[in-house]
Amino acid sequence: MIRRAQPWLGTLVDITADGAQQAVSLAFAEVALVHRLMSFHDAASDISRLNRAAPDDVLEVHPHTWQVLQLAAQMAELSQGLFNIACAPRLVDWLCLPPPNDAGIPAYQPSLAVYHCEQGPLVRKLAHGWVDVGGIAKGYAVDLAVEALQRAGAASGCVNAGGDLRGFGDRDWPVAVRDPMAPGRAAAQVLLRDEALATSAAYFSARQHDGRAVSALVDGRSGEPLVDSISVSVRAPRCAVADALTKVVLASGDAQHPALAASQASAFII
């Protein structure tokens, strides 16, 4: 087994595989591509271009960006708005993200459609607003890395991007899930085989801002911060889906939310 780690997507990406070093390098290249395309911070990224665009502008984006935006729209519909990548103005207002321009922070309207995916890879900006795909792109990068390893001939492996992970092959991958009350220790141990697991919690991002508790997690329907001392883990065939659904369960408090069954996923709350 080869194991390597690199800093990408605001976290440490750890890749373990039984293939050659070249396979691992190809997997990291896919993660780096997602980082470049979908960064909220990088002015040259597709996401930054979309955020700067004016209403009714049509942008050509990379097919991966289009896929993530399309999946995000599907998750928003499945969750009846609990998952909403247009929450970026809230995160900027709470100083969790830097403002993408000097035009002032747009008002966050939970029901406002900011973009629409047209025939790929075109995206139309519908309204003044900002999106942040941090709640789904990390999982998508994990999926791309796994596919790269498999194409390169790796029979088994695991890609872990800061707790969003996916294992493949004829073996079990042990995963420790943090205790949200004491993140330095494990509260649960699970085994993965040919599936993904993503976990979301506010224990590292929660803080005080303007006299209230905020975090980097937002209820997409209300725009309120998610700050409860719980964690949500979702198992699903794809890591991008598991990544998005953790926010749905975290916001709803429902480990049986209908979006899970619709996505062939399951969840548990600690």
PDB file of C-alpha atoms in Angstrom:
ATOM      1  CA  MET A   1       0.000   0.000   0.000  1.00  0.00           C
ATOM      2  CA  ILE A   2       1.105   3.553  -0.796  1.00  0.00           C
ATOM      3  CA  ARG A   3      -0.073   6.375   1.451  1.00  0.00           C
ATOM      4  CA  ARG A   4       0.440  10.049   0.696  1.00  0.00           C
ATOM      5  CA  ALA A   5      -1.073  13.314   1.983  1.00  0.00           C
ATOM      6  CA  GLN A   6      -1.223  16.817   0.500  1.00  0.00           C
ATOM      7  CA  PRO A   7      -2.949  20.066   1.569  1.00  0.00           C
ATOM      8  CA  TRP A   8      -5.882  20.869  -0.720  1.00  0.00           C
ATOM      9  CA  LEU A   9      -9.427  22.239  -0.394  1.00  0.00           C
ATOM     10  CA  GLY A  10      -8.647  23.861   2.933  1.00  0.00           C
ATOM     11  CA  THR A  11      -7.818  20.525   4.539  1.00  0.00           C
ATOM     12  CA  LEU A  12      -5.382  17.611   4.362  1.00  0.00           C
ATOM     13  CA  VAL A  13      -6.186  15.083   1.650  1.00  0.00           C
ATOM     14  CA  ASP A  14      -4.940  11.589   2.503  1.00  0.00           C
ATOM     15  CA  ILE A  15      -4.794   8.911  -0.216  1.00  0.00           C
ATOM     16  CA  THR A  16      -4.055   5.241   0.383  1.00  0.00           C
ATOM     17  CA  ALA A  17      -3.943   2.785  -2.534  1.00  0.00           C
ATOM     18  CA  ASP A  18      -2.410  -0.489  -3.557  1.00  0.00           C
ATOM     19  CA  GLY A  19      -1.434   0.870  -6.962  1.00  0.00           C
ATOM     20  CA  ALA A  20       1.701   2.577  -8.204  1.00  0.00           C
ATOM     21  CA  GLN A  21       2.860   6.029  -7.170  1.00  0.00           C
ATOM     22  CA  GLN A  22       1.646   7.299 -10.546  1.00  0.00           C
ATOM     23  CA  ALA A  23      -1.927   6.337  -9.625  1.00  0.00           C
ATOM     24  CA  VAL A  24      -1.738   8.392  -6.439  1.00  0.00           C
ATOM     25  CA  SER A  25      -0.265  11.335  -8.343  1.00  0.00           C
ATOM     26  CA  LEU A  26      -3.131  11.205 -10.841  1.00  0.00           C
ATOM     27  CA  ALA A  27      -5.624  11.168  -7.976  1.00  0.00           C
ATOM     28  CA  PHE A  28      -4.049  14.234  -6.376  1.00  0.00           C
ATOM     29  CA  ALA A  29      -4.137  15.974  -9.761  1.00  0.00           C
ATOM     30  CA  GLU A  30      -7.933  15.570  -9.817  1.00  0.00           C
ATOM     31  CA  VAL A  31      -8.209  17.055  -6.313  1.00  0.00           C
ATOM     32  CA  ALA A  32      -5.997  19.973  -7.332  1.00  0.00           C
ATOM     33  CA  LEU A  33      -8.211  20.595 -10.369  1.00  0.00           C
ATOM     34  CA  VAL A  34     -11.335  20.847  -8.205  1.00  0.00           C
ATOM     35  CA  HIS A  35      -9.465  23.192  -5.861  1.00  0.00           C
ATOM     36  CA  ARG A  36      -8.546  25.465  -8.778  1.00  0.00           C
ATOM     37  CA  LEU A  37     -11.973  25.430 -10.408  1.00  0.00           C
ATOM     38  CA  MET A  38     -14.212  25.820  -7.381  1.00  0.00           C
ATOM     39  CA  SER A  39     -12.328  27.919  -4.857  1.00  0.00           C
ATOM     40  CA  PHE A  40     -14.305  30.792  -3.352  1.00  0.00           C
ATOM     41  CA  HIS A  41     -11.008  32.560  -2.610  1.00  0.00           C
ATOM     42  CA  ASP A  42      -9.344  32.340  -6.045  1.00  0.00           C
ATOM     43  CA  ALA A  43     -10.475  35.198  -8.292  1.00  0.00           C
ATOM     44  CA  ALA A  44      -9.766  33.076 -11.383  1.00  0.00           C
ATOM     45  CA  SER A  45     -11.961  30.124 -10.364  1.00  0.00           C
ATOM     46  CA  ASP A  46     -15.267  29.283 -12.037  1.00  0.00           C
ATOM     47  CA  ILE A  47     -17.096  29.969  -8.775  1.00  0.00           C
ATOM     48  CA  SER A  48     -15.559  33.432  -8.442  1.00  0.00           C
ATOM     49  CA  ARG A  49     -16.446  34.210 -12.059  1.00  0.00           C
ATOM     50  CA  LEU A  50     -20.047  33.178 -11.377  1.00  0.00           C
ATOM     51  CA  ASN A  51     -20.163  35.306  -8.243  1.00  0.00           C
ATOM     52  CA  ARG A  52     -18.921  38.369 -10.141  1.00  0.00           C
ATOM     53  CA  ALA A  53     -21.311  37.850 -13.048  1.00  0.00           C
ATOM     54  CA  ALA A  54     -24.318  40.093 -13.534  1.00  0.00           C
ATOM     55  CA  PRO A  55     -27.882  38.742 -13.696  1.00  0.00           C
ATOM     56  CA  ASP A  56     -28.629  37.121 -17.091  1.00  0.00           C
ATOM     57  CA  ASP A  57     -24.934  36.596 -17.899  1.00  0.00           C
ATOM     58  CA  VAL A  58     -24.202  33.140 -19.334  1.00  0.00           C
ATOM     59  CA  LEU A  59     -20.849  31.622 -18.405  1.00  0.00           C
ATOM     60  CA  GLU A  60     -19.029  28.629 -19.837  1.00  0.00           C
ATOM     61  CA  VAL A  61     -17.519  26.680 -16.953  1.00  0.00           C
ATOM     62  CA  HIS A  62     -15.502  23.499 -16.691  1.00  0.00           C
ATOM     63  CA  PRO A  63     -17.642  20.334 -16.934  1.00  0.00           C
ATOM     64  CA  HIS A  64     -16.719  19.441 -13.340  1.00  0.00           C
ATOM     65  CA  THR A  65     -17.960  22.813 -12.087  1.00  0.00           C
ATOM     66  CA  TRP A  66     -21.169  22.349 -14.066  1.00  0.00           C
ATOM     67  CA  GLN A  67     -21.666  18.892 -12.542  1.00  0.00           C
ATOM     68  CA  VAL A  68     -21.210  20.224  -9.007  1.00  0.00           C
ATOM     69  CA  LEU A  69     -23.593  23.132  -9.584  1.00  0.00           C
ATOM     70  CA  GLN A  70     -26.148  20.764 -11.100  1.00  0.00           C
ATOM     71  CA  LEU A  71     -25.845  18.311  -8.207  1.00  0.00           C
ATOM     72  CA  ALA A  72     -26.149  21.169  -5.724  1.00  0.00           C
ATOM     73  CA  ALA A  73     -29.390  22.239  -7.402  1.00  0.00           C
ATOM     74  CA  GLN A  74     -30.688  18.672  -7.204  1.00  0.00           C
ATOM     75  CA  MET A  75     -29.797  18.445  -3.513  1.00  0.00           C
ATOM     76  CA  ALA A  76     -31.543  21.768  -2.870  1.00  0.00           C
ATOM     77  CA  GLU A  77     -34.692  20.445  -4.524  1.00  0.00           C
ATOM     78  CA  LEU A  78     -34.552  17.103  -2.692  1.00  0.00           C
ATOM     79  CA  SER A  79     -34.097  18.831   0.662  1.00  0.00           C
ATOM     80  CA  GLN A  80     -36.677  21.570   0.001  1.00  0.00           C
ATOM     81  CA  GLY A  81     -34.005  24.208   0.368  1.00  0.00           C
ATOM     82  CA  LEU A  82     -32.173  22.951   3.454  1.00  0.00           C
ATOM     83  CA  PHE A  83     -29.091  22.551   1.277  1.00  0.00           C
ATOM     84  CA  ASN A  84     -28.447  25.868  -0.437  1.00  0.00           C
ATOM     85  CA  ILE A  85     -25.072  26.892  -1.838  1.00  0.00           C
ATOM     86  CA  ALA A  86     -26.349  30.467  -2.249  1.00  0.00           C
ATOM     87  CA  CYS A  87     -25.769  30.927   1.500  1.00  0.00           C
ATOM     88  CA  ALA A  88     -22.350  32.477   0.752  1.00  0.00           C
ATOM     89  CA  PRO A  89     -23.451  36.051   1.706  1.00  0.00           C
ATOM     90  CA  ARG A  90     -24.118  34.776   5.227  1.00  0.00           C
ATOM     91  CA  LEU A  91     -20.639  33.253   5.447  1.00  0.00           C
ATOM     92  CA  VAL A  92     -19.044  36.462   4.195  1.00  0.00           C
ATOM     93  CA  ASP A  93     -21.063  38.505   6.678  1.00  0.00           C
ATOM     94  CA  TRP A  94     -19.853  36.235   9.504  1.00  0.00           C
ATOM     95  CA  LEU A  95     -16.218  36.555   8.269  1.00  0.00           C
ATOM     96  CA  CYS A  96     -16.037  32.851   7.420  1.00  0.00           C
ATOM     97  CA  LEU A  97     -15.294  33.756   3.769  1.00  0.00           C
ATOM     98  CA  PRO A  98     -13.691  36.818   2.139  1.00  0.00           C
ATOM     99  CA  PRO A  99     -15.922  39.081   0.008  1.00  0.00           C
ATOM    100  CA  PRO A 100     -15.439  38.311  -3.712  1.00  0.00           C
ATOM    101  CA  ASN A 101     -15.754  41.985  -4.705  1.00  0.00           C
ATOM    102  CA  ASP A 102     -16.172  45.478  -3.264  1.00  0.00           C
ATOM    103  CA  ALA A 103     -19.822  45.900  -4.221  1.00  0.00           C
ATOM    104  CA  GLY A 104     -21.205  45.124  -0.769  1.00  0.00           C
ATOM    105  CA  ILE A 105     -22.703  41.912   0.586  1.00  0.00           C
ATOM    106  CA  PRO A 106     -25.966  40.990  -1.163  1.00  0.00           C
ATOM    107  CA  ALA A 107     -28.978  40.219   1.014  1.00  0.00           C
ATOM    108  CA  TYR A 108     -29.455  36.499   1.578  1.00  0.00           C
ATOM    109  CA  GLN A 109     -32.859  35.355   0.346  1.00  0.00           C
ATOM    110  CA  PRO A 110     -33.261  31.604   0.978  1.00  0.00           C
ATOM    111  CA  SER A 111     -35.771  31.071  -1.830  1.00  0.00           C
ATOM    112  CA  LEU A 112     -33.842  33.110  -4.407  1.00  0.00           C
ATOM    113  CA  ALA A 113     -32.489  31.161  -7.388  1.00  0.00           C
ATOM    114  CA  VAL A 114     -29.053  32.629  -8.074  1.00  0.00           C
ATOM    115  CA  TYR A 115     -28.096  30.455 -11.055  1.00  0.00           C
ATOM    116  CA  HIS A 116     -29.416  27.859 -13.484  1.00  0.00           C
ATOM    117  CA  CYS A 117     -27.469  25.102 -15.201  1.00  0.00           C
ATOM    118  CA  GLU A 118     -28.271  25.209 -18.893  1.00  0.00           C
ATOM    119  CA  GLN A 119     -26.977  22.802 -21.519  1.00  0.00           C
ATOM    120  CA  GLY A 120     -23.582  21.776 -20.208  1.00  0.00           C
ATOM    121  CA  PRO A 121     -21.216  23.385 -19.561  1.00  0.00           C
ATOM    122  CA  LEU A 122     -23.185  26.666 -19.550  1.00  0.00           C
ATOM    123  CA  VAL A 123     -24.494  28.364 -16.411  1.00  0.00           C
ATOM    124  CA  ARG A 124     -26.816  31.362 -16.354  1.00  0.00           C
ATOM    125  CA  LYS A 125     -26.633  33.865 -13.506  1.00  0.00           C
ATOM    126  CA  LEU A 126     -30.220  34.556 -12.507  1.00  0.00           C
ATOM    127  CA  ALA A 127     -29.911  37.086  -9.689  1.00  0.00           C
ATOM    128  CA  HIS A 128     -27.411  39.126  -7.728  1.00  0.00           C
ATOM    129  CA  GLY A 129     -25.950  36.727  -5.184  1.00  0.00           C
ATOM    130  CA  TRP A 130     -22.988  34.526  -4.334  1.00  0.00           C
ATOM    131  CA  VAL A 131     -22.563  30.766  -4.151  1.00  0.00           C
ATOM    132  CA  ASP A 132     -20.060  28.678  -2.215  1.00  0.00           C
ATOM    133  CA  VAL A 133     -19.661  24.994  -3.078  1.00  0.00           C
ATOM    134  CA  GLY A 134     -17.537  24.183  -0.025  1.00  0.00           C
ATOM    135  CA  GLY A 135     -20.321  21.916   1.253  1.00  0.00           C
ATOM    136  CA  ILE A 136     -20.215  19.605  -1.754  1.00  0.00           C
ATOM    137  CA  ALA A 137     -17.038  20.121  -3.807  1.00  0.00           C
ATOM    138  CA  LYS A 138     -14.792  18.332  -1.327  1.00  0.00           C
ATOM    139  CA  GLY A 139     -16.873  15.188  -1.682  1.00  0.00           C
ATOM    140  CA  TYR A 140     -16.855  15.566  -5.464  1.00  0.00           C
ATOM    141  CA  ALA A 141     -13.047  15.799  -5.405  1.00  0.00           C
ATOM    142  CA  VAL A 142     -12.897  12.577  -3.386  1.00  0.00           C
ATOM    143  CA  ASP A 143     -15.044  10.834  -6.009  1.00  0.00           C
ATOM    144  CA  LEU A 144     -12.797  12.054  -8.832  1.00  0.00           C
ATOM    145  CA  ALA A 145      -9.697  10.875  -6.963  1.00  0.00           C
ATOM    146  CA  VAL A 146     -11.192   7.415  -6.438  1.00  0.00           C
ATOM    147  CA  GLU A 147     -12.083   7.182 -10.131  1.00  0.00           C
ATOM    148  CA  ALA A 148      -8.531   8.197 -11.060  1.00  0.00           C
ATOM    149  CA  LEU A 149      -7.079   5.469  -8.835  1.00  0.00           C
ATOM    150  CA  GLN A 150      -9.384   2.882 -10.370  1.00  0.00           C
ATOM    151  CA  ARG A 151      -8.541   3.949 -13.929  1.00  0.00           C
ATOM    152  CA  ALA A 152      -4.843   3.641 -13.069  1.00  0.00           C
ATOM    153  CA  GLY A 153      -5.365   0.036 -11.966  1.00  0.00           C
ATOM    154  CA  ALA A 154      -5.561   0.278  -8.181  1.00  0.00           C
ATOM    155  CA  ALA A 155      -7.613  -2.636  -6.875  1.00  0.00           C
ATOM    156  CA  SER A 156      -8.358  -1.009  -3.526  1.00  0.00           C
ATOM    157  CA  GLY A 157      -7.850   2.308  -1.831  1.00  0.00           C
ATOM    158  CA  CYS A 158      -9.285   5.095   0.267  1.00  0.00           C
ATOM    159  CA  VAL A 159      -9.371   8.866  -0.235  1.00  0.00           C
ATOM    160  CA  ASN A 160      -9.962  11.014   2.846  1.00  0.00           C
ATOM    161  CA  ALA A 161     -10.397  14.791   2.533  1.00  0.00           C
ATOM    162  CA  GLY A 162     -10.751  16.051   6.083  1.00  0.00           C
ATOM    163  CA  GLY A 163     -13.399  13.525   7.080  1.00  0.00           C
ATOM    164  CA  ASP A 164     -15.103  13.195   3.702  1.00  0.00           C
ATOM    165  CA  LEU A 165     -13.899   9.854   2.469  1.00  0.00           C
ATOM    166  CA  ARG A 166     -14.571   6.973   0.139  1.00  0.00           C
ATOM    167  CA  GLY A 167     -13.126   3.484   0.103  1.00  0.00           C
ATOM    168  CA  PHE A 168     -13.135   0.927  -2.685  1.00  0.00           C
ATOM    169  CA  GLY A 169     -11.975  -2.609  -3.275  1.00  0.00           C
ATOM    170  CA  ASP A 170     -12.394  -5.931  -1.526  1.00  0.00           C
ATOM    171  CA  ARG A 171     -11.568  -4.783   1.995  1.00  0.00           C
ATOM    172  CA  ASP A 172     -13.018  -2.865   4.910  1.00  0.00           C
ATOM    173  CA  TRP A 173     -11.745   0.609   5.745  1.00  0.00           C
ATOM    174  CA  PRO A 174     -12.039   1.531   9.449  1.00  0.00           C
ATOM    175  CA  VAL A 175     -13.159   5.086  10.189  1.00  0.00           C
ATOM    176  CA  ALA A 176     -13.271   6.861  13.553  1.00  0.00           C
ATOM    177  CA  VAL A 177     -15.964   9.533  13.984  1.00  0.00           C
ATOM    178  CA  ARG A 178     -15.197  12.357  16.418  1.00  0.00           C
ATOM    179  CA  ASP A 179     -17.153  13.027  19.570  1.00  0.00           C
ATOM    180  CA  PRO A 180     -18.762  16.461  18.965  1.00  0.00           C
ATOM    181  CA  MET A 181     -18.470  17.277  22.674  1.00  0.00           C
ATOM    182  CA  ALA A 182     -14.770  16.353  22.723  1.00  0.00           C
ATOM    183  CA  PRO A 183     -13.437  16.356  19.120  1.00  0.00           C
ATOM    184  CA  GLY A 184     -10.081  15.008  20.231  1.00  0.00           C
ATOM    185  CA  ARG A 185     -11.575  11.588  20.901  1.00  0.00           C
ATOM    186  CA  ALA A 186     -13.634   9.116  18.866  1.00  0.00           C
ATOM    187  CA  ALA A 187     -17.297   8.506  19.627  1.00  0.00           C
ATOM    188  CA  ALA A 188     -17.919   5.827  17.002  1.00  0.00           C
ATOM    189  CA  GLN A 189     -16.069   3.410  14.755  1.00  0.00           C
ATOM    190  CA  VAL A 190     -17.486   2.362  11.386  1.00  0.00           C
ATOM    191  CA  LEU A 191     -16.282   0.166   8.548  1.00  0.00           C
ATOM    192  CA  LEU A 192     -16.556   1.219   4.911  1.00  0.00           C
ATOM    193  CA  ARG A 193     -16.547  -1.082   1.907  1.00  0.00           C
ATOM    194  CA  ASP A 194     -17.135   0.321  -1.570  1.00  0.00           C
ATOM    195  CA  GLU A 195     -18.953   3.364  -0.237  1.00  0.00           C
ATOM    196  CA  ALA A 196     -18.449   6.900   1.008  1.00  0.00           C
ATOM    197  CA  LEU A 197     -18.839   8.541   4.395  1.00  0.00           C
ATOM    198  CA  ALA A 198     -19.009  12.255   5.136  1.00  0.00           C
ATOM    199  CA  THR A 199     -19.309  13.967   8.517  1.00  0.00           C
ATOM    200  CA  SER A 200     -20.305  17.550   9.311  1.00  0.00           C
ATOM    201  CA  ALA A 201     -20.262  19.366  12.638  1.00  0.00           C
ATOM    202  CA  ALA A 202     -19.696  22.876  13.912  1.00  0.00           C
ATOM    203  CA  TYR A 203     -17.095  22.041  16.570  1.00  0.00           C
ATOM    204  CA  PHE A 204     -14.145  23.526  14.640  1.00  0.00           C
ATOM    205  CA  SER A 205     -15.863  26.510  12.987  1.00  0.00           C
ATOM    206  CA  ALA A 206     -18.278  27.699  15.711  1.00  0.00           C
ATOM    207  CA  ARG A 207     -17.396  31.052  17.269  1.00  0.00           C
ATOM    208  CA  GLN A 208     -18.897  34.338  18.429  1.00  0.00           C
ATOM    209  CA  HIS A 209     -19.534  37.134  15.931  1.00  0.00           C
ATOM    210  CA  ASP A 210     -21.311  40.396  16.757  1.00  0.00           C
ATOM    211  CA  GLY A 211     -22.603  38.905  19.986  1.00  0.00           C
ATOM    212  CA  ARG A 212     -24.036  35.697  18.546  1.00  0.00           C
ATOM    213  CA  ALA A 213     -22.835  32.178  17.880  1.00  0.00           C
ATOM    214  CA  VAL A 214     -22.085  31.454  14.210  1.00  0.00           C
ATOM    215  CA  SER A 215     -20.343  28.714  12.258  1.00  0.00           C
ATOM    216  CA  ALA A 216     -19.442  27.817   8.691  1.00  0.00           C
ATOM    217  CA  LEU A 217     -22.655  25.761   8.456  1.00  0.00           C
ATOM    218  CA  VAL A 218     -25.942  27.383   7.458  1.00  0.00           C
ATOM    219  CA  ASP A 219     -29.585  26.293   7.434  1.00  0.00           C
ATOM    220  CA  GLY A 220     -30.385  26.976   3.788  1.00  0.00           C
ATOM    221  CA  ARG A 221     -34.043  27.754   4.415  1.00  0.00           C
ATOM    222  CA  SER A 222     -33.677  30.230   7.257  1.00  0.00           C
ATOM    223  CA  GLY A 223     -30.121  31.482   6.828  1.00  0.00           C
ATOM    224  CA  GLU A 224     -29.450  30.761  10.491  1.00  0.00           C
ATOM    225  CA  PRO A 225     -26.095  29.316  11.639  1.00  0.00           C
ATOM    226  CA  LEU A 226     -25.917  25.683  12.726  1.00  0.00           C
ATOM    227  CA  VAL A 227     -24.108  25.651  16.063  1.00  0.00           C
ATOM    228  CA  ASP A 228     -25.531  22.709  18.035  1.00  0.00           C
ATOM    229  CA  SER A 229     -23.021  20.324  19.611  1.00  0.00           C
ATOM    230  CA  ILE A 230     -23.875  17.396  17.363  1.00  0.00           C
ATOM    231  CA  SER A 231     -22.296  15.735  14.376  1.00  0.00           C
ATOM    232  CA  VAL A 232     -23.952  14.099  11.388  1.00  0.00           C
ATOM    233  CA  SER A 233     -22.426  11.304   9.338  1.00  0.00           C
ATOM    234  CA  VAL A 234     -23.910  10.090   6.057  1.00  0.00           C
ATOM    235  CA  ARG A 235     -23.061   6.927   4.130  1.00  0.00           C
ATOM    236  CA  ALA A 236     -23.747   6.958   0.386  1.00  0.00           C
ATOM    237  CA  PRO A 237     -22.409   5.445  -2.838  1.00  0.00           C
ATOM    238  CA  ARG A 238     -20.820   8.801  -3.808  1.00  0.00           C
ATOM    239  CA  CYS A 239     -18.943  11.158  -1.521  1.00  0.00           C
ATOM    240  CA  ALA A 240     -20.366  14.314  -3.124  1.00  0.00           C
ATOM    241  CA  VAL A 241     -23.876  13.143  -2.244  1.00  0.00           C
ATOM    242  CA  ALA A 242     -22.863  12.167   1.294  1.00  0.00           C
ATOM    243  CA  ASP A 243     -21.140  15.548   1.732  1.00  0.00           C
ATOM    244  CA  ALA A 244     -24.260  17.513   0.749  1.00  0.00           C
ATOM    245  CA  LEU A 245     -26.643  15.348   2.755  1.00  0.00           C
ATOM    246  CA  THR A 246     -24.764  15.889   6.026  1.00  0.00           C
ATOM    247  CA  LYS A 247     -25.919  19.527   5.886  1.00  0.00           C
ATOM    248  CA  VAL A 248     -29.506  18.444   5.214  1.00  0.00           C
ATOM    249  CA  VAL A 249     -29.582  16.183   8.258  1.00  0.00           C
ATOM    250  CA  LEU A 250     -27.714  18.701  10.396  1.00  0.00           C
ATOM    251  CA  ALA A 251     -30.229  21.444   9.566  1.00  0.00           C
ATOM    252  CA  SER A 252     -33.313  19.236   9.903  1.00  0.00           C
ATOM    253  CA  GLY A 253     -32.177  17.086  12.829  1.00  0.00           C
ATOM    254  CA  ASP A 254     -33.813  14.189  10.965  1.00  0.00           C
ATOM    255  CA  ALA A 255     -31.655  11.097  10.433  1.00  0.00           C
ATOM    256  CA  GLN A 256     -34.494   9.664   8.334  1.00  0.00           C
ATOM    257  CA  HIS A 257     -34.917  12.688   6.060  1.00  0.00           C
ATOM    258  CA  PRO A 258     -36.564  11.661   2.745  1.00  0.00           C
ATOM    259  CA  ALA A 259     -33.574  13.003   0.786  1.00  0.00           C
ATOM    260  CA  LEU A 260     -31.503  10.149   2.219  1.00  0.00           C
ATOM    261  CA  ALA A 261     -33.654   7.346   0.833  1.00  0.00           C
ATOM    262  CA  ALA A 262     -33.917   9.181  -2.486  1.00  0.00           C
ATOM    263  CA  SER A 263     -30.110   9.156  -2.671  1.00  0.00           C
ATOM    264  CA  GLN A 264     -29.582   5.565  -1.446  1.00  0.00           C
ATOM    265  CA  ALA A 265     -27.972   7.002   1.679  1.00  0.00           C
ATOM    266  CA  SER A 266     -28.253   6.569   5.434  1.00  0.00           C
ATOM    267  CA  ALA A 267     -27.285   8.801   8.359  1.00  0.00           C
ATOM    268  CA  PHE A 268     -26.520   8.770  12.061  1.00  0.00           C
ATOM    269  CA  ILE A 269     -26.316  11.634  14.527  1.00  0.00           C
ATOM    270  CA  ILE A 270     -23.933  11.848  17.496  1.00  0.00           C
TER     271      ILE A 270
END
